[in-house]
Each structure stands twice: as structure tokens, then as C-alpha cells.
PDB file of C-alpha atoms in Angstrom:
ATOM      1  CA  MET R   1      87.528  99.874 125.101  1.00  0.00           C
ATOM      2  CA  SER R   2      90.737  97.915 125.445  1.00  0.00           C
ATOM      3  CA  ALA R   3      92.868  96.875 122.481  1.00  0.00           C
ATOM      4  CA  GLY R   4      92.002  93.440 123.144  1.00  0.00           C
ATOM      5  CA  THR R   5      88.252  93.817 123.126  1.00  0.00           C
ATOM      6  CA  VAL R   6      88.504  95.612 119.698  1.00  0.00           C
ATOM      7  CA  VAL R   7      90.637  92.810 118.314  1.00  0.00           C
ATOM      8  CA  GLY R   8      88.146  90.223 119.623  1.00  0.00           C
ATOM      9  CA  LEU R   9      85.252  92.203 117.747  1.00  0.00           C
ATOM     10  CA  LEU R  10      87.150  92.473 114.727  1.00  0.00           C
ATOM     11  CA  ILE R  11      87.814  88.604 114.623  1.00  0.00           C
ATOM     12  CA  ALA R  12      84.053  87.948 115.816  1.00  0.00           C
ATOM     13  CA  GLY R  13      82.843  90.223 112.874  1.00  0.00           C
ATOM     14  CA  LEU R  14      85.043  88.566 110.437  1.00  0.00           C
ATOM     15  CA  VAL R  15      83.630  85.131 111.386  1.00  0.00           C
ATOM     16  CA  VAL R  16      80.094  86.640 111.052  1.00  0.00           C
ATOM     17  CA  LEU R  17      81.050  87.567 107.539  1.00  0.00           C
ATOM     18  CA  GLN R  18      82.497  84.376 106.486  1.00  0.00           C
ATOM     19  CA  VAL R  19      79.536  82.562 107.571  1.00  0.00           C
ATOM     20  CA  GLY R  20      77.047  84.983 106.149  1.00  0.00           C
ATOM     21  CA  TRP R  21      78.444  85.972 102.861  1.00  0.00           C
ATOM     22  CA  PRO R  22      78.041  82.273 100.965  1.00  0.00           C
ATOM     23  CA  LEU R  23      74.545  82.142 102.400  1.00  0.00           C
ATOM     24  CA  TRP R  24      73.503  85.641 101.335  1.00  0.00           C
ATOM     25  CA  ARG R  25      75.391  84.868  97.636  1.00  0.00           C
ATOM     26  CA  ARG R  26      73.470  81.520  97.505  1.00  0.00           C
ATOM     27  CA  ARG R  27      70.267  83.113  98.414  1.00  0.00           C
ATOM     28  CA  ARG R  28      70.688  85.951  95.815  1.00  0.00           C
ATOM     29  CA  ARG R  29      71.728  83.357  93.199  1.00  0.00           C
ATOM     30  CA  THR R  30      68.536  81.516  93.978  1.00  0.00           C
ATOM     31  CA  ARG R  31      66.418  84.555  93.128  1.00  0.00           C
ATOM     32  CA  TRP R  32      68.114  85.394  90.079  1.00  0.00           C
ATOM     33  CA  HIS R  33      67.484  81.875  88.929  1.00  0.00           C
ATOM     34  CA  ALA R  34      63.743  81.917  90.044  1.00  0.00           C
ATOM     35  CA  GLU R  35      62.887  85.261  88.330  1.00  0.00           C
ATOM     36  CA  GLY R  36      64.725  84.825  85.067  1.00  0.00           C
ATOM     37  CA  LEU R  37      64.793  87.567  82.522  1.00  0.00           C
ATOM     38  CA  ASP R  38      62.411  90.233  81.501  1.00  0.00           C
ATOM     39  CA  GLU R  39      60.503  90.411  78.212  1.00  0.00           C
ATOM     40  CA  THR R  40      62.854  93.096  76.797  1.00  0.00           C
ATOM     41  CA  GLN R  41      66.102  91.148  77.594  1.00  0.00           C
ATOM     42  CA  ARG R  42      64.312  87.740  76.085  1.00  0.00           C
ATOM     43  CA  GLU R  43      63.354  89.908  72.851  1.00  0.00           C
ATOM     44  CA  VAL R  44      66.861  91.229  72.543  1.00  0.00           C
ATOM     45  CA  ILE R  45      68.520  87.849  73.079  1.00  0.00           C
ATOM     46  CA  GLU R  46      66.137  85.826  70.678  1.00  0.00           C
ATOM     47  CA  ARG R  47      66.552  88.744  68.074  1.00  0.00           C
ATOM     48  CA  THR R  48      70.419  88.898  68.226  1.00  0.00           C
ATOM     49  CA  ILE R  49      71.251  85.277  68.954  1.00  0.00           C
ATOM     50  CA  PRO R  50      69.393  82.358  66.707  1.00  0.00           C
ATOM     51  CA  LEU R  51      70.913  79.781  68.565  1.00  0.00           C
ATOM     52  CA  VAL R  52      69.075  80.775  71.689  1.00  0.00           C
ATOM     53  CA  ALA R  53      65.874  80.975  69.622  1.00  0.00           C
ATOM     54  CA  ALA R  54      66.449  77.227  68.557  1.00  0.00           C
ATOM     55  CA  MET R  55      67.250  76.197  72.231  1.00  0.00           C
ATOM     56  CA  PRO R  56      64.572  73.483  73.465  1.00  0.00           C
ATOM     57  CA  GLN R  57      62.124  74.863  76.263  1.00  0.00           C
ATOM     58  CA  THR R  58      63.664  72.352  78.711  1.00  0.00           C
ATOM     59  CA  TYR R  59      66.736  74.465  79.149  1.00  0.00           C
ATOM     60  CA  ARG R  60      65.178  77.910  79.265  1.00  0.00           C
ATOM     61  CA  LYS R  61      64.790  78.411  83.200  1.00  0.00           C
ATOM     62  CA  ARG R  62      68.345  77.328  83.855  1.00  0.00           C
ATOM     63  CA  PHE R  63      69.722  79.278  80.878  1.00  0.00           C
ATOM     64  CA  GLU R  64      67.977  82.642  82.005  1.00  0.00           C
ATOM     65  CA  GLY R  65      69.316  82.097  85.517  1.00  0.00           C
ATOM     66  CA  LEU R  66      72.739  81.561  84.508  1.00  0.00           C
ATOM     67  CA  VAL R  67      72.406  84.871  82.374  1.00  0.00           C
ATOM     68  CA  ARG R  68      71.266  86.849  85.162  1.00  0.00           C
ATOM     69  CA  GLN R  69      73.829  85.558  87.612  1.00  0.00           C
ATOM     70  CA  PHE R  70      76.577  86.001  84.745  1.00  0.00           C
ATOM     71  CA  ILE R  71      75.374  89.623  84.443  1.00  0.00           C
ATOM     72  CA  HIS R  72      75.453  90.616  87.899  1.00  0.00           C
ATOM     73  CA  GLU R  73      78.562  88.852  89.119  1.00  0.00           C
ATOM     74  CA  LYS R  74      80.910  89.730  86.056  1.00  0.00           C
ATOM     75  CA  ASP R  75      82.781  93.044  85.853  1.00  0.00           C
ATOM     76  CA  PHE R  76      82.564  94.356  82.212  1.00  0.00           C
ATOM     77  CA  VAL R  77      85.029  96.839  81.134  1.00  0.00           C
ATOM     78  CA  GLY R  78      84.954  98.849  77.886  1.00  0.00           C
ATOM     79  CA  CYS R  79      88.197  99.309  76.197  1.00  0.00           C
ATOM     80  CA  ASN R  80      89.516 101.868  73.220  1.00  0.00           C
ATOM     81  CA  GLY R  81      86.342 104.076  73.933  1.00  0.00           C
ATOM     82  CA  LEU R  82      83.620 101.609  73.945  1.00  0.00           C
ATOM     83  CA  VAL R  83      81.159 102.282  76.732  1.00  0.00           C
ATOM     84  CA  VAL R  84      79.646  99.028  77.965  1.00  0.00           C
ATOM     85  CA  GLU R  85      75.733  98.967  77.789  1.00  0.00           C
ATOM     86  CA  PRO R  86      73.348  96.570  79.076  1.00  0.00           C
ATOM     87  CA  GLU R  87      73.222  94.889  75.599  1.00  0.00           C
ATOM     88  CA  HIS R  88      76.658  94.375  75.660  1.00  0.00           C
ATOM     89  CA  ARG R  89      76.522  92.461  78.933  1.00  0.00           C
ATOM     90  CA  LEU R  90      73.468  90.664  77.843  1.00  0.00           C
ATOM     91  CA  ILE R  91      74.603  89.362  74.420  1.00  0.00           C
ATOM     92  CA  ILE R  92      78.123  88.231  75.841  1.00  0.00           C
ATOM     93  CA  ALA R  93      76.549  86.505  78.867  1.00  0.00           C
ATOM     94  CA  ALA R  94      73.888  84.629  76.591  1.00  0.00           C
ATOM     95  CA  GLN R  95      76.330  83.066  74.444  1.00  0.00           C
ATOM     96  CA  ALA R  96      78.741  82.420  77.165  1.00  0.00           C
ATOM     97  CA  CYS R  97      76.027  80.582  79.214  1.00  0.00           C
ATOM     98  CA  LEU R  98      75.141  78.204  76.371  1.00  0.00           C
ATOM     99  CA  LEU R  99      78.024  76.177  77.223  1.00  0.00           C
ATOM    100  CA  LEU R 100      76.785  75.827  80.797  1.00  0.00           C
ATOM    101  CA  LEU R 101      73.207  74.553  79.914  1.00  0.00           C
ATOM    102  CA  ASN R 102      73.315  70.931  81.233  1.00  0.00           C
ATOM    103  CA  ARG R 103      76.652  71.149  82.939  1.00  0.00           C
ATOM    104  CA  PRO R 104      76.603  70.964  86.839  1.00  0.00           C
ATOM    105  CA  GLY R 105      78.334  73.518  88.962  1.00  0.00           C
ATOM    106  CA  GLY R 106      78.623  77.321  88.800  1.00  0.00           C
ATOM    107  CA  CYS R 107      78.676  79.980  86.338  1.00  0.00           C
ATOM    108  CA  TYR R 108      82.470  80.466  85.411  1.00  0.00           C
ATOM    109  CA  ASP R 109      83.229  80.973  89.113  1.00  0.00           C
ATOM    110  CA  ASP R 110      86.798  81.711  88.452  1.00  0.00           C
ATOM    111  CA  LEU R 111      85.911  84.265  85.908  1.00  0.00           C
ATOM    112  CA  GLN R 112      86.037  88.225  86.945  1.00  0.00           C
ATOM    113  CA  THR R 113      86.295  90.423  84.347  1.00  0.00           C
ATOM    114  CA  ILE R 114      85.067  90.703  80.544  1.00  0.00           C
ATOM    115  CA  LEU R 115      87.048  93.441  78.534  1.00  0.00           C
ATOM    116  CA  VAL R 116      85.208  94.407  75.608  1.00  0.00           C
ATOM    117  CA  TYR R 117      86.916  96.422  72.780  1.00  0.00           C
ATOM    118  CA  PRO R 118      84.961  97.825  69.830  1.00  0.00           C
ATOM    119  CA  ASP R 119      86.982  95.994  67.353  1.00  0.00           C
ATOM    120  CA  ALA R 120      89.633  93.344  66.777  1.00  0.00           C
ATOM    121  CA  PHE R 121      92.669  94.580  68.820  1.00  0.00           C
ATOM    122  CA  ILE R 122      96.384  94.644  68.771  1.00  0.00           C
ATOM    123  CA  VAL R 123      98.316  92.219  71.095  1.00  0.00           C
ATOM    124  CA  GLU R 124     102.244  92.593  71.348  1.00  0.00           C
ATOM    125  CA  HIS R 125     104.239  89.655  72.107  1.00  0.00           C
ATOM    126  CA  ASP R 126     107.629  88.385  71.700  1.00  0.00           C
ATOM    127  CA  GLU R 127     108.573  85.904  69.067  1.00  0.00           C
ATOM    128  CA  LEU R 128     111.478  83.156  69.126  1.00  0.00           C
ATOM    129  CA  ASP R 129     112.932  82.657  65.608  1.00  0.00           C
ATOM    130  CA  ALA R 130     114.722  79.454  64.504  1.00  0.00           C
ATOM    131  CA  ASP R 131     118.145  81.073  65.273  1.00  0.00           C
ATOM    132  CA  GLY R 132     117.011  81.605  69.242  1.00  0.00           C
ATOM    133  CA  LEU R 133     116.696  85.473  68.757  1.00  0.00           C
ATOM    134  CA  VAL R 134     113.822  87.201  70.315  1.00  0.00           C
ATOM    135  CA  HIS R 135     111.689  89.766  68.104  1.00  0.00           C
ATOM    136  CA  ALA R 136     108.896  91.939  69.171  1.00  0.00           C
ATOM    137  CA  GLY R 137     105.636  90.768  67.491  1.00  0.00           C
ATOM    138  CA  ARG R 138     102.050  92.388  67.163  1.00  0.00           C
ATOM    139  CA  ASP R 139      99.019  90.277  66.449  1.00  0.00           C
ATOM    140  CA  LEU R 140      95.383  91.126  65.442  1.00  0.00           C
ATOM    141  CA  ARG R 141      93.146  89.299  67.731  1.00  0.00           C
ATOM    142  CA  THR R 142      89.378  89.005  68.054  1.00  0.00           C
ATOM    143  CA  GLY R 143      89.482  87.433  71.631  1.00  0.00           C
ATOM    144  CA  GLU R 144      91.569  86.049  74.177  1.00  0.00           C
ATOM    145  CA  SER R 145      90.906  83.979  77.460  1.00  0.00           C
ATOM    146  CA  TRP R 146      93.364  84.359  80.554  1.00  0.00           C
ATOM    147  CA  ASP R 147      93.703  81.870  83.307  1.00  0.00           C
ATOM    148  CA  ASP R 148      93.786  85.250  85.705  1.00  0.00           C
ATOM    149  CA  GLY R 149      90.152  85.586  85.561  1.00  0.00           C
ATOM    150  CA  ARG R 150      89.838  87.514  82.557  1.00  0.00           C
ATOM    151  CA  VAL R 151      88.134  87.062  78.937  1.00  0.00           C
ATOM    152  CA  ILE R 152      88.723  89.782  76.229  1.00  0.00           C
ATOM    153  CA  VAL R 153      86.658  89.979  73.192  1.00  0.00           C
ATOM    154  CA  SER R 154      86.002  92.149  70.142  1.00  0.00           C
ATOM    155  CA  TRP R 155      82.357  93.635  70.281  1.00  0.00           C
ATOM    156  CA  SER R 156      81.957  93.608  66.439  1.00  0.00           C
ATOM    157  CA  ASP R 157      82.912  89.907  66.223  1.00  0.00           C
ATOM    158  CA  VAL R 158      80.588  89.196  69.288  1.00  0.00           C
ATOM    159  CA  ILE R 159      77.841  90.473  67.184  1.00  0.00           C
ATOM    160  CA  MET R 160      79.017  88.671  63.979  1.00  0.00           C
ATOM    161  CA  GLY R 161      79.257  85.457  65.717  1.00  0.00           C
ATOM    162  CA  ALA R 162      75.923  85.682  67.174  1.00  0.00           C
ATOM    163  CA  ASP R 163      74.041  86.893  64.212  1.00  0.00           C
ATOM    164  CA  ASN R 164      75.266  83.976  61.893  1.00  0.00           C
ATOM    165  CA  PRO R 165      74.566  80.681  63.725  1.00  0.00           C
ATOM    166  CA  ASP R 166      75.763  78.326  61.103  1.00  0.00           C
ATOM    167  CA  ASP R 167      79.353  79.516  60.338  1.00  0.00           C
ATOM    168  CA  ALA R 168      81.226  77.680  63.132  1.00  0.00           C
ATOM    169  CA  TYR R 169      82.548  81.162  64.076  1.00  0.00           C
ATOM    170  CA  ASN R 170      81.772  82.381  67.287  1.00  0.00           C
ATOM    171  CA  VAL R 171      84.310  84.433  69.452  1.00  0.00           C
ATOM    172  CA  VAL R 172      82.382  84.100  72.769  1.00  0.00           C
ATOM    173  CA  ILE R 173      81.836  80.293  72.570  1.00  0.00           C
ATOM    174  CA  HIS R 174      85.449  79.942  71.645  1.00  0.00           C
ATOM    175  CA  GLU R 175      86.752  82.076  74.438  1.00  0.00           C
ATOM    176  CA  PHE R 176      84.657  80.698  77.198  1.00  0.00           C
ATOM    177  CA  ALA R 177      85.297  77.074  75.901  1.00  0.00           C
ATOM    178  CA  HIS R 178      88.929  77.790  77.006  1.00  0.00           C
ATOM    179  CA  GLN R 179      87.508  79.031  80.229  1.00  0.00           C
ATOM    180  CA  LEU R 180      85.794  75.555  80.931  1.00  0.00           C
ATOM    181  CA  ASP R 181      88.949  73.754  79.612  1.00  0.00           C
ATOM    182  CA  GLY R 182      90.726  75.778  82.315  1.00  0.00           C
ATOM    183  CA  GLN R 183      88.922  74.897  85.404  1.00  0.00           C
ATOM    184  CA  SER R 184      90.940  71.853  86.067  1.00  0.00           C
ATOM    185  CA  GLY R 185      93.883  74.297  86.390  1.00  0.00           C
ATOM    186  CA  LEU R 186      95.319  73.506  82.917  1.00  0.00           C
ATOM    187  CA  VAL R 187      94.166  74.777  79.516  1.00  0.00           C
ATOM    188  CA  ASN R 188      95.065  71.668  77.555  1.00  0.00           C
ATOM    189  CA  GLY R 189      92.145  70.556  75.901  1.00  0.00           C
ATOM    190  CA  ALA R 190      90.641  68.206  78.362  1.00  0.00           C
ATOM    191  CA  PRO R 191      87.802  69.782  80.301  1.00  0.00           C
ATOM    192  CA  SER R 192      85.742  67.849  82.754  1.00  0.00           C
ATOM    193  CA  ILE R 193      83.400  65.172  81.360  1.00  0.00           C
ATOM    194  CA  VAL R 194      79.750  65.227  82.103  1.00  0.00           C
ATOM    195  CA  ARG R 195      78.713  62.108  80.691  1.00  0.00           C
ATOM    196  CA  GLU R 196      80.918  59.694  82.720  1.00  0.00           C
ATOM    197  CA  GLU R 197      79.930  56.551  80.674  1.00  0.00           C
ATOM    198  CA  LEU R 198      81.971  58.312  77.707  1.00  0.00           C
ATOM    199  CA  ALA R 199      85.289  59.427  79.795  1.00  0.00           C
ATOM    200  CA  ALA R 200      87.120  56.491  79.762  1.00  0.00           C
ATOM    201  CA  HIS R 201      87.968  56.631  75.899  1.00  0.00           C
ATOM    202  CA  TRP R 202      87.589  60.372  75.547  1.00  0.00           C
ATOM    203  CA  PRO R 203      91.404  61.589  75.782  1.00  0.00           C
ATOM    204  CA  GLU R 204      92.432  58.572  73.195  1.00  0.00           C
ATOM    205  CA  ARG R 205      89.572  59.591  70.693  1.00  0.00           C
ATOM    206  CA  MET R 206      90.317  63.311  71.020  1.00  0.00           C
ATOM    207  CA  ARG R 207      93.862  62.749  70.563  1.00  0.00           C
ATOM    208  CA  ARG R 208      93.513  60.650  67.501  1.00  0.00           C
ATOM    209  CA  GLU R 209      91.234  62.907  65.836  1.00  0.00           C
ATOM    210  CA  PHE R 210      93.585  65.952  66.729  1.00  0.00           C
ATOM    211  CA  ASP R 211      96.329  64.170  65.048  1.00  0.00           C
ATOM    212  CA  ALA R 212      94.296  63.480  61.977  1.00  0.00           C
ATOM    213  CA  LEU R 213      93.426  67.170  61.779  1.00  0.00           C
ATOM    214  CA  ARG R 214      97.174  68.048  62.112  1.00  0.00           C
ATOM    215  CA  GLY R 215      98.248  65.555  59.715  1.00  0.00           C
ATOM    216  CA  ALA R 216      95.670  66.939  57.099  1.00  0.00           C
ATOM    217  CA  VAL R 217      96.670  70.434  57.560  1.00  0.00           C
ATOM    218  CA  GLU R 218     100.413  69.539  57.209  1.00  0.00           C
ATOM    219  CA  ARG R 219      99.591  68.014  53.990  1.00  0.00           C
ATOM    220  CA  GLY R 220      97.649  70.994  52.876  1.00  0.00           C
ATOM    221  CA  VAL R 221      94.289  69.025  52.664  1.00  0.00           C
ATOM    222  CA  HIS R 222      90.945  71.096  52.829  1.00  0.00           C
ATOM    223  CA  THR R 223      89.221  70.380  56.349  1.00  0.00           C
ATOM    224  CA  PHE R 224      85.795  70.900  57.583  1.00  0.00           C
ATOM    225  CA  ILE R 225      87.272  71.653  60.854  1.00  0.00           C
ATOM    226  CA  ASP R 226      89.040  75.118  60.892  1.00  0.00           C
ATOM    227  CA  PRO R 227      92.711  74.453  60.447  1.00  0.00           C
ATOM    228  CA  TYR R 228      93.370  76.920  63.606  1.00  0.00           C
ATOM    229  CA  GLY R 229      92.166  73.691  65.503  1.00  0.00           C
ATOM    230  CA  ALA R 230      95.256  71.901  64.715  1.00  0.00           C
ATOM    231  CA  SER R 231      97.661  74.411  66.348  1.00  0.00           C
ATOM    232  CA  SER R 232      97.127  72.861  69.998  1.00  0.00           C
ATOM    233  CA  PRO R 233      94.689  70.350  71.735  1.00  0.00           C
ATOM    234  CA  ALA R 234      93.464  73.494  73.703  1.00  0.00           C
ATOM    235  CA  GLU R 235      92.619  75.295  70.495  1.00  0.00           C
ATOM    236  CA  PHE R 236      91.102  71.978  68.986  1.00  0.00           C
ATOM    237  CA  PHE R 237      88.551  71.871  71.988  1.00  0.00           C
ATOM    238  CA  ALA R 238      87.607  75.391  71.382  1.00  0.00           C
ATOM    239  CA  VAL R 239      87.244  75.306  67.732  1.00  0.00           C
ATOM    240  CA  LEU R 240      85.325  72.341  68.027  1.00  0.00           C
ATOM    241  CA  SER R 241      83.041  74.005  70.661  1.00  0.00           C
ATOM    242  CA  GLU R 242      82.123  76.447  67.978  1.00  0.00           C
ATOM    243  CA  VAL R 243      81.383  73.882  65.351  1.00  0.00           C
ATOM    244  CA  PHE R 244      79.589  71.971  68.073  1.00  0.00           C
ATOM    245  CA  PHE R 245      76.957  74.577  68.760  1.00  0.00           C
ATOM    246  CA  GLU R 246      76.792  76.096  65.362  1.00  0.00           C
ATOM    247  CA  MET R 247      76.958  73.421  62.821  1.00  0.00           C
ATOM    248  CA  PRO R 248      75.981  70.173  65.029  1.00  0.00           C
ATOM    249  CA  ALA R 249      74.284  68.209  62.167  1.00  0.00           C
ATOM    250  CA  GLN R 250      77.395  68.607  59.801  1.00  0.00           C
ATOM    251  CA  LEU R 251      79.720  67.615  62.753  1.00  0.00           C
ATOM    252  CA  GLN R 252      77.725  64.581  63.384  1.00  0.00           C
ATOM    253  CA  ARG R 253      77.392  63.536  60.163  1.00  0.00           C
ATOM    254  CA  ARG R 254      81.145  64.218  59.127  1.00  0.00           C
ATOM    255  CA  HIS R 255      82.999  63.425  62.320  1.00  0.00           C
ATOM    256  CA  PRO R 256      80.412  61.313  64.626  1.00  0.00           C
ATOM    257  CA  VAL R 257      83.406  60.461  67.075  1.00  0.00           C
ATOM    258  CA  LEU R 258      84.093  64.190  67.627  1.00  0.00           C
ATOM    259  CA  TYR R 259      80.373  64.875  68.073  1.00  0.00           C
ATOM    260  CA  GLU R 260      80.207  62.376  70.952  1.00  0.00           C
ATOM    261  CA  CYS R 261      83.298  63.733  72.492  1.00  0.00           C
ATOM    262  CA  LEU R 262      81.668  67.002  72.677  1.00  0.00           C
ATOM    263  CA  ASP R 263      78.308  65.611  73.664  1.00  0.00           C
ATOM    264  CA  ALA R 264      80.498  64.005  76.738  1.00  0.00           C
ATOM    265  CA  VAL R 265      81.572  67.762  77.597  1.00  0.00           C
ATOM    266  CA  TYR R 266      78.097  69.581  77.484  1.00  0.00           C
ATOM    267  CA  ASP R 267      75.824  66.691  77.769  1.00  0.00           C
ATOM    268  CA  LEU R 268      74.024  68.234  74.852  1.00  0.00           C
ATOM    269  CA  ASP R 269      72.450  67.187  71.493  1.00  0.00           C
ATOM    270  CA  PRO R 270      72.252  70.598  69.408  1.00  0.00           C
ATOM    271  CA  ALA R 271      71.846  68.515  66.255  1.00  0.00           C
ATOM    272  CA  ARG R 272      68.281  67.622  67.225  1.00  0.00           C
ATOM    273  CA  TRP R 273      67.585  71.515  67.877  1.00  0.00           C
ATOM    274  CA  SER R 274      65.086  72.876  65.135  1.00  0.00           C
TER     275      SER R 274
END
């Protein structure tokens, strides 16, 4: 067989692969969404994540399909001695997929890897002081979201966030809100809007509410929204996402404009969930 023939066969094979791979992946995803979860998986999720137990039946089929897709398509890596078990995958996937219940499109298509630490982890970084000098710094963190296809979470905080559904603290919702935010190419607190009728005034309303929170924090005023949300528009959106899913009725009552802004992103009304 000549070299030209070999090259031709290789090219033909690549063309077949390029055409066949998306079709195979689409069929596989269709099967996952049709089959959903098994009874054991449902029991684990509803026992561990009360938010899911409160979810209306309307969203169940899509939710279960997204969870299965997430589990099968994402790589989970244990860190600092943690061995990733099926329950780790299931509980992280279930909370991450809450954000996608009524949003069109894929399942965090740009995300490849979830790194799971047993507890909060140390991150080393450089800090710039007022004199322009760079110092080595160390922070203890419970989660991080990266724009290179990675999310990092502390398992103990994953469980803590899942177990208490009304404290507005959920590391998975927070970090995956950053993933949604970054789908436009920038993590800037301006994710794509699902409810288009609310899109025109969305940036102005969010900016006004962010400025109000930042001003209150600077004055030392106690705020319903975690002061960490005042650190940047991106953190504002992520913190609000935690409140929207875990304390929706209180958010709607105290900050109706912000509730409507988050409804525009997620096309959900969790204040009505039992």
C-alpha cells in the first residue's frame, strides 16, 4: 500500500469520526435523558438535598437527565487523599444541575473536570500592597471556578450546603453560577438572559443593586445579602444565586428587583416551591 493510500485512508477515517462522533454523543445523551436515575440515586439525592425534594414534578425528567449526563461526561478527581465515590458525583451533579432546570442548551459543555478536596483547601497567590510590593499570600477556600474547564470544591462544604437548604450558603451553586456567567467568555456577573422580556433593563437593575450593596457594606450596615457579594459583579451574581435557590421567599420580599433579575436568568420561581 502506497504512502498516498495510507494518508487517504487516514483522512477518510478522520472525516467519518468527525461526522459520527456528534451523532453518537447526541444518541447517548438522548438515552440518558430518557432513562433518568434509578431508585437508589433518587433516594440519595432527596435524602441529602432538600432543595430537590421541593422541586416541582414539572422539572423532574429534565433534572434527572441532566444529572446522568453530568455524571458521565465530567471527570471527577479526588485531592488530598479523597477517593471519589458514586455518591460524591451524584450529590455534586444534582446541585449543579439545579441551575439548568429551565435554561436551554447544554450541561456546562465547557466544563471538563471537578476536583474534590475533603475539606477547605489552601490556595497560594501573590498580593500587591499599597506600596506596589508583591507578597506571597495564602487563602483557605471552599471552592473555585476556573475558565479552563475546572471547578474545585470542598466535599465537607458540599455536604453542609446541601443539608441546610435555607441558609443561602451552597458552594456548588456558587461555583457553578460562575460557570454559567463565564459561558459568554467573561466572568463578569452578566450571564445570558433566558427571559428576553426582562433583558433590556437587566444590566441597569443589577448595577444599581450592586452599588447599593457595596455602599451599605462600606458604611458597615448589616445586609441581608452576604457582604462578599459586594466584592465584584461576578461574586454578586454568584452570591445572589445561592440566595435565590435557598432563601427565595425572603429575597423576593426584601429585594423584589433582584428576585426578578435572577428569574430572568434561570426562568424559575423557587419562592413558590413547597
